[in-house]
CSV table of C-alpha atoms in Angstrom, one decimal:
chain,number,residue,atom,x,y,z
G,29,MET,CA,14.1,-5.5,23.4
G,30,ALA,CA,13.9,-3.3,20.3
G,31,LEU,CA,14.0,-4.5,16.8
G,32,ILE,CA,17.0,-3.6,14.8
G,33,VAL,CA,14.9,-1.9,12.3
G,34,ASP,CA,14.0,0.7,15.2
G,35,LYS,CA,17.3,0.6,17.1
G,36,HIS,CA,19.4,1.4,14.2
G,37,ARG,CA,17.3,3.8,12.4
G,38,PRO,CA,19.3,6.8,11.6
G,39,ARG,CA,18.3,10.0,13.5
G,40,SER,CA,19.9,12.9,11.1
G,41,LEU,CA,20.4,13.3,7.6
G,42,GLU,CA,24.0,13.1,7.8
G,43,THR,CA,23.8,9.4,9.0
G,44,LEU,CA,21.3,8.3,5.9
G,45,THR,CA,23.3,5.8,3.9
G,46,TYR,CA,21.6,6.1,0.5
G,47,HIS,CA,20.0,8.7,-1.7
G,48,THR,CA,22.7,11.4,-0.3
G,49,GLU,CA,21.8,13.9,-2.9
G,50,LEU,CA,18.0,13.7,-1.6
G,51,SER,CA,19.3,14.3,1.9
G,52,GLU,CA,21.4,17.1,0.8
G,53,ARG,CA,18.2,18.7,-0.7
G,54,LEU,CA,16.2,18.2,2.4
G,55,GLY,CA,18.7,19.7,4.4
G,56,SER,CA,18.8,23.0,2.2
G,57,LEU,CA,15.2,23.1,2.3
G,58,ALA,CA,15.3,22.9,6.3
G,59,GLN,CA,18.0,25.7,6.4
G,60,SER,CA,16.4,28.2,3.7
G,61,GLY,CA,13.8,29.6,6.0
G,62,ASP,CA,11.1,29.3,3.5
G,63,PHE,CA,10.1,25.5,4.1
G,64,PRO,CA,7.3,24.7,1.7
G,65,HIS,CA,4.5,22.2,1.9
G,66,LEU,CA,6.0,18.7,0.9
G,67,LEU,CA,4.5,15.6,-0.6
G,68,VAL,CA,6.7,12.5,-0.1
G,69,TYR,CA,6.1,9.4,-2.0
G,70,GLY,CA,7.7,6.3,-2.7
G,71,PRO,CA,7.2,2.5,-2.1
G,72,SER,CA,7.0,1.1,1.5
G,73,GLY,CA,10.1,0.6,3.1
G,74,ALA,CA,12.1,3.1,1.1
G,75,GLY,CA,12.8,5.3,4.1
G,76,LYS,CA,10.2,8.3,3.6
G,77,LYS,CA,9.5,8.5,7.4
G,78,THR,CA,13.0,8.3,8.4
G,79,ARG,CA,14.1,11.0,6.1
G,80,ILE,CA,11.1,13.3,7.2
G,81,VAL,CA,12.1,12.6,11.0
G,82,ALA,CA,15.7,13.5,10.4
G,83,THR,CA,14.4,16.8,8.2
G,84,LEU,CA,12.3,17.9,11.4
G,85,LYS,CA,15.4,17.6,13.6
G,86,GLU,CA,17.2,19.6,11.2
G,87,LEU,CA,14.3,22.3,11.3
G,88,TYR,CA,13.9,22.3,15.1
G,89,GLY,CA,16.8,20.6,16.6
G,90,PRO,CA,16.5,17.5,18.9
G,91,GLY,CA,13.4,18.5,20.7
G,92,VAL,CA,11.2,16.8,18.0
G,93,GLU,CA,12.2,13.3,19.4
G,94,LYS,CA,10.4,14.0,22.5
G,95,ILE,CA,7.1,12.7,21.5
G,96,LYS,CA,4.1,11.8,23.3
G,97,ILE,CA,0.8,10.1,22.1
G,98,ASP,CA,-2.4,12.1,22.9
G,99,ALA,CA,-6.0,10.7,22.6
G,100,ARG,CA,-8.3,12.9,21.0
G,101,VAL,CA,-12.1,12.6,20.6
G,102,PHE,CA,-13.8,14.2,17.6
G,103,GLN,CA,-17.6,14.5,17.1
G,104,THR,CA,-19.3,14.1,13.7
G,105,SER,CA,-22.4,16.0,12.5
G,106,SER,CA,-24.5,12.9,13.5
G,107,ASN,CA,-23.2,13.3,17.0
G,108,ARG,CA,-20.9,10.1,16.5
G,109,LYS,CA,-17.8,10.3,18.8
G,110,LEU,CA,-14.3,9.1,17.1
G,111,GLU,CA,-11.6,8.4,19.1
G,112,PHE,CA,-8.2,9.3,17.4
G,113,ASN,CA,-4.4,8.9,18.5
G,114,ILE,CA,-2.0,11.8,17.8
G,115,VAL,CA,1.7,11.5,17.9
G,116,ALA,CA,3.0,15.0,19.0
G,117,SER,CA,6.0,17.2,20.1
G,118,ASN,CA,6.3,20.8,20.9
G,119,TYR,CA,7.0,21.3,17.2
G,120,HIS,CA,5.0,18.8,15.2
G,121,LEU,CA,2.2,16.5,15.1
G,122,GLU,CA,1.9,13.1,13.3
G,123,ILE,CA,-1.6,11.7,12.1
G,124,THR,CA,-3.1,9.0,10.1
G,125,PRO,CA,-6.8,10.3,9.3
G,126,SER,CA,-7.5,7.3,7.0
G,127,ASP,CA,-7.6,5.3,10.5
G,128,VAL,CA,-11.2,6.6,10.9
G,129,GLY,CA,-12.5,5.8,7.4
G,130,ASN,CA,-14.8,8.2,5.8
G,131,TYR,CA,-14.6,10.4,8.7
G,132,ASP,CA,-11.3,11.5,7.9
G,133,ARG,CA,-12.5,14.9,6.7
G,134,VAL,CA,-13.7,15.5,10.2
G,135,VAL,CA,-10.2,14.9,11.8
G,136,VAL,CA,-8.5,17.0,9.0
G,137,GLN,CA,-10.9,19.9,9.3
G,138,ASP,CA,-10.9,20.2,13.1
G,139,LEU,CA,-7.5,19.2,14.1
G,140,LEU,CA,-5.6,21.0,11.6
G,141,LYS,CA,-7.8,24.3,12.1
G,142,GLU,CA,-7.1,24.0,15.7
G,143,VAL,CA,-3.2,23.6,15.2
G,144,ALA,CA,-3.2,26.5,12.6
G,145,GLN,CA,-4.8,28.9,14.8
G,146,THR,CA,-2.5,28.3,17.5
G,147,GLN,CA,0.8,30.2,17.9
G,148,GLN,CA,4.1,28.4,18.6
G,149,VAL,CA,4.6,28.1,22.1
G,150,ASP,CA,8.3,27.7,22.4
G,151,GLN,CA,9.7,31.2,21.9
G,152,SER,CA,13.2,29.7,21.2
G,153,ALA,CA,12.0,27.5,18.4
G,154,LYS,CA,14.1,27.9,15.1
G,155,GLN,CA,10.7,28.1,13.1
G,156,ARG,CA,7.4,30.2,13.9
G,157,PHE,CA,5.3,27.5,12.1
G,158,LYS,CA,4.2,23.9,13.3
G,159,VAL,CA,4.5,20.9,11.0
G,160,VAL,CA,1.9,18.2,10.6
G,161,VAL,CA,2.9,14.9,9.2
G,162,ILE,CA,0.0,13.0,7.4
G,163,ASN,CA,0.6,9.5,6.9
G,164,GLU,CA,-1.3,7.5,4.0
G,165,ALA,CA,-2.2,10.8,2.5
G,166,ASP,CA,-3.1,8.5,-0.6
G,167,HIS,CA,-5.8,6.8,1.4
G,168,LEU,CA,-7.5,10.2,2.2
G,169,THR,CA,-11.2,10.5,0.8
G,170,ARG,CA,-11.9,13.1,-1.8
G,171,ASP,CA,-13.8,15.4,1.0
G,172,ALA,CA,-10.9,15.0,3.3
G,173,GLN,CA,-8.4,16.2,0.5
G,174,ALA,CA,-10.5,19.1,-0.5
G,175,ALA,CA,-10.5,20.3,3.1
G,176,LEU,CA,-6.9,19.8,3.3
G,177,ARG,CA,-6.4,22.2,0.3
G,178,ARG,CA,-8.4,25.0,1.9
G,179,THR,CA,-6.4,24.4,5.2
G,180,MET,CA,-3.3,24.9,3.1
G,181,GLU,CA,-4.4,28.0,1.6
G,182,LYS,CA,-6.0,29.7,4.7
G,183,TYR,CA,-3.5,28.9,7.4
G,184,SER,CA,-0.1,28.7,5.6
G,185,PRO,CA,1.7,31.2,7.7
G,186,ASN,CA,1.5,29.0,11.0
G,187,LEU,CA,1.2,25.7,9.5
G,188,ARG,CA,3.4,23.4,7.0
G,189,LEU,CA,2.1,19.9,6.0
G,190,ILE,CA,4.1,17.0,5.1
G,191,LEU,CA,2.2,14.4,3.4
G,192,LEU,CA,3.5,10.8,3.2
G,193,ALA,CA,1.9,8.3,0.4
G,194,ASN,CA,3.1,5.4,-1.7
G,195,SER,CA,1.8,6.9,-4.8
G,196,THR,CA,0.5,10.6,-6.2
G,197,ALA,CA,-2.2,8.8,-8.3
G,198,ASN,CA,-4.9,9.2,-5.7
G,199,ILE,CA,-3.9,12.7,-4.6
G,200,ILE,CA,-6.1,15.3,-6.2
G,201,ALA,CA,-4.4,17.8,-8.5
G,202,PRO,CA,-4.9,20.9,-6.5
G,203,ILE,CA,-2.8,19.3,-3.5
G,204,ARG,CA,-0.2,18.2,-5.7
G,205,SER,CA,0.1,21.7,-7.4
G,206,ARG,CA,0.5,23.3,-3.7
G,207,THR,CA,3.4,21.0,-2.5
G,208,LEU,CA,6.6,20.1,-3.4
G,209,LEU,CA,6.9,16.6,-4.8
G,210,VAL,CA,9.8,14.4,-3.2
G,211,ARG,CA,10.1,11.0,-4.7
G,212,VAL,CA,12.1,8.5,-2.6
G,213,ALA,CA,13.0,5.6,-4.7
G,214,ALA,CA,13.4,2.1,-3.4
G,215,PRO,CA,17.1,1.3,-2.5
G,216,SER,CA,19.0,-1.1,-4.7
G,217,HIS,CA,20.3,-4.6,-3.8
G,218,GLU,CA,23.7,-3.2,-3.1
G,219,GLU,CA,22.4,-0.5,-0.6
G,220,ILE,CA,20.5,-2.9,1.2
G,221,CYS,CA,23.4,-5.2,1.7
G,222,GLU,CA,25.3,-2.1,3.0
G,223,VAL,CA,22.7,-1.6,5.5
G,224,LEU,CA,22.4,-5.3,6.6
G,225,ALA,CA,26.4,-5.1,7.0
G,226,VAL,CA,26.3,-2.3,9.1
G,227,SER,CA,23.6,-3.7,11.3
G,228,ALA,CA,25.6,-6.9,11.4
G,229,LYS,CA,28.5,-4.7,12.9
G,230,LYS,CA,26.8,-3.0,15.3
G,231,GLU,CA,24.9,-6.5,16.6
G,232,ASN,CA,28.2,-8.4,16.5
G,233,TRP,CA,26.9,-10.8,13.9
G,234,PRO,CA,29.2,-12.6,11.2
G,235,MET,CA,29.4,-11.0,8.0
G,236,VAL,CA,27.9,-13.3,5.4
G,237,LYS,CA,27.5,-11.6,2.1
G,238,GLY,CA,25.7,-14.3,0.5
G,239,LEU,CA,22.8,-14.2,3.0
G,240,HIS,CA,22.7,-10.3,2.7
G,241,MET,CA,22.2,-10.7,-1.3
G,242,ARG,CA,19.5,-13.2,-0.8
G,243,ILE,CA,17.6,-11.3,1.7
G,244,ALA,CA,18.0,-8.1,-0.4
G,245,GLN,CA,16.5,-10.1,-3.4
G,246,GLU,CA,13.6,-11.7,-1.3
G,247,SER,CA,12.6,-8.4,0.4
G,248,ASP,CA,11.6,-6.9,-2.9
G,249,ARG,CA,13.7,-3.9,-2.4
G,250,ASN,CA,11.9,-3.1,1.0
G,251,LEU,CA,14.5,-2.1,3.6
G,252,ARG,CA,12.1,-2.4,6.6
G,253,ARG,CA,11.2,-6.1,5.5
G,254,ALA,CA,14.9,-6.9,4.6
G,255,LEU,CA,16.0,-6.0,8.2
G,256,LEU,CA,13.1,-7.8,9.9
G,257,MET,CA,13.9,-10.9,7.8
G,258,TYR,CA,17.6,-10.6,8.9
G,259,GLU,CA,16.8,-10.4,12.5
G,260,ALA,CA,14.5,-13.6,12.0
G,261,VAL,CA,17.2,-15.5,10.5
G,262,HIS,CA,19.5,-15.0,13.5
G,263,ALA,CA,16.5,-15.5,16.0
G,264,GLN,CA,16.0,-19.0,14.6
G,265,ASN,CA,19.5,-20.2,13.9
G,266,GLU,CA,22.4,-20.3,16.1
G,267,LYS,CA,24.9,-20.4,13.0
G,268,VAL,CA,24.3,-18.6,9.9
G,269,THR,CA,25.7,-19.3,6.5
G,270,ASP,CA,25.1,-18.4,2.8
G,271,SER,CA,22.5,-21.4,2.7
G,272,THR,CA,20.8,-20.7,5.7
G,273,PRO,CA,16.9,-20.6,4.7
G,274,ILE,CA,15.1,-17.3,5.2
G,275,PRO,CA,11.6,-17.6,7.0
G,276,PRO,CA,8.8,-16.2,5.0
G,277,PRO,CA,6.3,-14.0,6.9
G,278,ASP,CA,3.4,-15.6,8.2
G,279,TRP,CA,0.9,-13.9,6.2
G,280,GLU,CA,2.9,-14.6,2.9
G,281,ALA,CA,3.2,-18.2,3.8
G,282,LEU,CA,-0.8,-18.4,4.5
G,283,ILE,CA,-1.3,-16.6,1.0
G,284,SER,CA,1.0,-19.3,-0.7
G,285,GLN,CA,-1.2,-21.8,1.1
G,286,ILE,CA,-4.4,-20.1,-0.3
G,287,ALA,CA,-3.2,-20.1,-4.0
G,288,ARG,CA,-2.5,-23.9,-3.9
G,289,GLU,CA,-6.0,-24.4,-2.4
G,290,ILE,CA,-7.5,-22.3,-5.3
G,291,ILE,CA,-5.6,-24.4,-8.0
G,292,GLU,CA,-6.4,-27.7,-6.3
G,293,GLU,CA,-10.0,-27.7,-6.0
G,294,HIS,CA,-12.8,-25.7,-7.5
G,295,THR,CA,-16.0,-26.1,-5.1
G,296,PRO,CA,-18.1,-24.1,-3.0
G,297,ALA,CA,-16.5,-25.5,0.2
G,298,ARG,CA,-13.2,-24.4,-1.1
G,299,ILE,CA,-14.4,-20.8,-1.7
G,300,LEU,CA,-15.7,-20.9,2.0
G,301,GLN,CA,-12.4,-22.0,3.2
G,302,VAL,CA,-10.5,-19.6,1.4
G,303,ARG,CA,-12.8,-16.8,2.0
G,304,ALA,CA,-12.3,-17.4,5.8
G,305,LYS,CA,-8.5,-17.2,5.4
G,306,LEU,CA,-8.7,-13.9,3.4
G,307,TYR,CA,-10.9,-12.4,6.2
G,308,ASP,CA,-8.2,-14.0,8.6
G,309,LEU,CA,-5.5,-11.8,6.9
G,310,LEU,CA,-7.7,-8.7,6.7
G,311,THR,CA,-8.3,-8.9,10.6
G,312,HIS,CA,-4.5,-9.0,11.1
G,313,CYS,CA,-4.3,-5.6,9.2
G,314,ILE,CA,-2.5,-7.0,6.2
G,315,PRO,CA,-3.7,-4.4,3.4
G,316,PRO,CA,-6.1,-5.9,0.9
G,317,THR,CA,-3.9,-4.6,-2.1
G,318,THR,CA,-1.0,-6.6,-0.8
G,319,ILE,CA,-3.1,-9.4,-0.3
G,320,LEU,CA,-4.4,-9.2,-3.9
G,321,LYS,CA,-0.8,-8.6,-5.5
G,322,THR,CA,0.8,-11.4,-3.8
G,323,LEU,CA,-2.0,-14.0,-4.4
G,324,THR,CA,-1.8,-12.8,-8.1
G,325,PHE,CA,1.8,-13.5,-8.2
G,326,LYS,CA,1.8,-16.8,-6.3
G,327,LEU,CA,-1.1,-18.1,-8.8
G,328,ILE,CA,0.9,-17.2,-12.0
G,329,PRO,CA,3.3,-20.0,-11.8
G,330,PHE,CA,0.4,-22.8,-11.7
G,331,ILE,CA,-1.4,-21.6,-14.8
G,332,ASP,CA,-1.0,-21.5,-18.5
G,333,ASP,CA,0.7,-18.7,-20.3
G,334,ALA,CA,-2.5,-18.1,-22.2
G,335,LEU,CA,-4.4,-17.3,-19.1
G,336,LYS,CA,-1.4,-15.0,-17.3
G,337,ALA,CA,-2.4,-12.0,-18.9
G,338,GLU,CA,-6.1,-12.4,-18.1
G,339,VAL,CA,-5.4,-12.9,-14.5
G,340,ILE,CA,-3.4,-9.9,-14.1
G,341,LYS,CA,-5.9,-7.7,-16.0
G,342,TRP,CA,-8.8,-8.8,-13.5
G,343,SER,CA,-6.5,-8.6,-10.5
G,344,ALA,CA,-5.7,-5.0,-11.5
G,345,PHE,CA,-9.4,-4.4,-12.1
G,346,TYR,CA,-10.1,-5.4,-8.6
G,347,GLU,CA,-7.3,-3.6,-7.0
G,348,HIS,CA,-8.7,-0.4,-8.6
G,349,ARG,CA,-12.2,-1.1,-7.2
G,350,ILE,CA,-10.5,-1.9,-3.6
G,351,ARG,CA,-8.7,1.5,-3.8
G,352,MET,CA,-12.1,3.2,-4.7
G,353,GLY,CA,-14.0,1.5,-2.4
G,354,THR,CA,-14.3,1.7,1.7
G,355,LYS,CA,-15.1,-1.8,2.5
G,356,TYR,CA,-12.3,-4.1,2.1
G,357,LEU,CA,-14.3,-7.5,1.0
G,358,SER,CA,-12.5,-10.8,0.3
G,359,GLU,CA,-14.8,-11.4,-2.9
G,360,VAL,CA,-11.5,-11.7,-4.9
G,361,VAL,CA,-11.8,-15.3,-4.3
G,362,VAL,CA,-15.2,-15.5,-5.9
G,363,TYR,CA,-13.4,-13.9,-8.9
G,364,TYR,CA,-10.8,-16.7,-9.0
G,365,TYR,CA,-13.4,-19.4,-8.6
G,366,TYR,CA,-15.4,-17.7,-11.5
G,367,TYR,CA,-12.3,-17.6,-13.8
G,368,TYR,CA,-11.2,-21.0,-13.2
G,369,TYR,CA,-14.6,-22.7,-13.1
G,370,TYR,CA,-16.7,-20.6,-15.5
G,371,TYR,CA,-13.7,-20.1,-18.1
G,372,TYR,CA,-13.1,-23.8,-18.3
G,373,TYR,CA,-16.8,-25.0,-18.0
G,374,TYR,CA,-19.4,-22.5,-18.6
G,375,TYR,CA,-17.5,-20.8,-21.4
G,376,TYR,CA,-17.2,-24.0,-23.5
G,377,TYR,CA,-20.8,-25.0,-22.6
G,378,TYR,CA,-22.1,-21.7,-23.7
G,379,TYR,CA,-20.6,-21.8,-27.2
G,380,TYR,CA,-21.5,-25.5,-27.5
G,381,TYR,CA,-25.1,-24.7,-26.7
G,382,TYR,CA,-24.8,-21.6,-29.1
G,383,TYR,CA,-23.5,-23.7,-32.2
G,384,TYR,CA,-26.1,-26.3,-31.2
G,385,TYR,CA,-28.9,-23.9,-31.3
G,386,TYR,CA,-27.7,-22.4,-34.3
G,387,TYR,CA,-27.9,-25.3,-36.4
G,388,TYR,CA,-30.9,-26.9,-34.6
G,389,TYR,CA,-32.7,-23.9,-35.9
G,390,TYR,CA,-31.3,-24.0,-39.4
G,391,TYR,CA,-32.5,-27.6,-39.5
G,392,TYR,CA,-35.6,-26.9,-38.1
G,393,CYS,CA,-36.3,-24.2,-40.8
G,394,CYS,CA,-35.2,-26.6,-43.6
G,395,CYS,CA,-37.9,-29.2,-42.2
G,396,ARG,CA,-40.5,-26.5,-42.0
G,397,MET,CA,-39.8,-26.0,-45.7
G,398,VAL,CA,-39.2,-22.4,-44.7
G,399,ASP,CA,-38.0,-20.2,-47.8
G,400,LYS,CA,-34.3,-19.6,-48.1
G,401,LYS,CA,-34.7,-16.0,-47.6
G,402,ARG,CA,-36.3,-16.0,-44.3
G,403,CYS,CA,-33.7,-18.6,-43.2
G,404,ASN,CA,-31.0,-16.5,-44.2
G,405,ILE,CA,-32.3,-13.6,-42.2
G,406,THR,CA,-32.5,-15.7,-39.1
G,407,PHE,CA,-29.0,-16.9,-39.8
G,408,ARG,CA,-27.8,-13.2,-39.7
G,409,ILE,CA,-29.7,-12.5,-36.6
G,410,LEU,CA,-28.0,-15.3,-34.8
G,411,GLU,CA,-24.7,-14.2,-35.8
G,412,LYS,CA,-25.3,-11.1,-34.1
G,413,VAL,CA,-26.0,-12.5,-30.7
């Protein structure tokens, strides 16, 4: 049985319920005959993928919905074989090169070169070029993005690229300058409520507007998450009212538990427990940046106002390190332990020791009847430490 997030997904630009101006622009681009490379960016659950699939249908017709999954094997320079899945139709391909980590450059170079050097097989196709949709383009390495830039320049007559990303911050400037930037904003609470009402009507569920608004607020304007929460509510409750509790996702409940454990106890044993739970989240494919962001906001209500800015600062610092690195280690728990343990203990002991040493040395100099000039020099040196 299909989930409502897939069952009720719009299949054409005309059936999209929000961002109508953006849908009209995409339709105009598809009909213009000069379709450019696109960089579509926006938050998760905003509808980027749905709009791109609808645009491809406008470009080529219903044939783009007849897709298949091909398993390809790529070989690196060190003779390592990479297994990679490709979602393809006769008119387009959909890939996620970031799945192979640092070897994404190999996939980008070999696959795009092969596609670009092949002419369109279907002679009745509306367009003479193929489209390659690249998911998670902002997770590509710099080498892969450089290879992508060269491919865009060399094979543009037979190939169009559509890059999907959450942000353009990690996309290199040459790619941004060679693509048309399309921003898909997150839907508002009212727009999410409209989508939930349409799904309720199709599923013959009772129309509970209060519940719709609560789901829209708790979904953080993520339409995919709102639909999944809506279906979970109806799956767990026979009768749904305005006050029906909304079950949180399992991973979010686990992060809330981690936050409470971090606050309750600061011991090495607790660090190992929290570390194991963070690794459990990573092995279940929860993005590390999502874990860090959620954990930070779960911790903030439990700490003093004076520390909130510091916690957010260091959370942003470690999020940047996670994005720049390649191994998603759960060392962030060590940071929280460091902050709560060392800030409250080591920090004050350090300054207590500093001032103790400061006056003890001054007293020692006086006892040894050291001249005042030398003592003042020592005093100034200590002030610079």
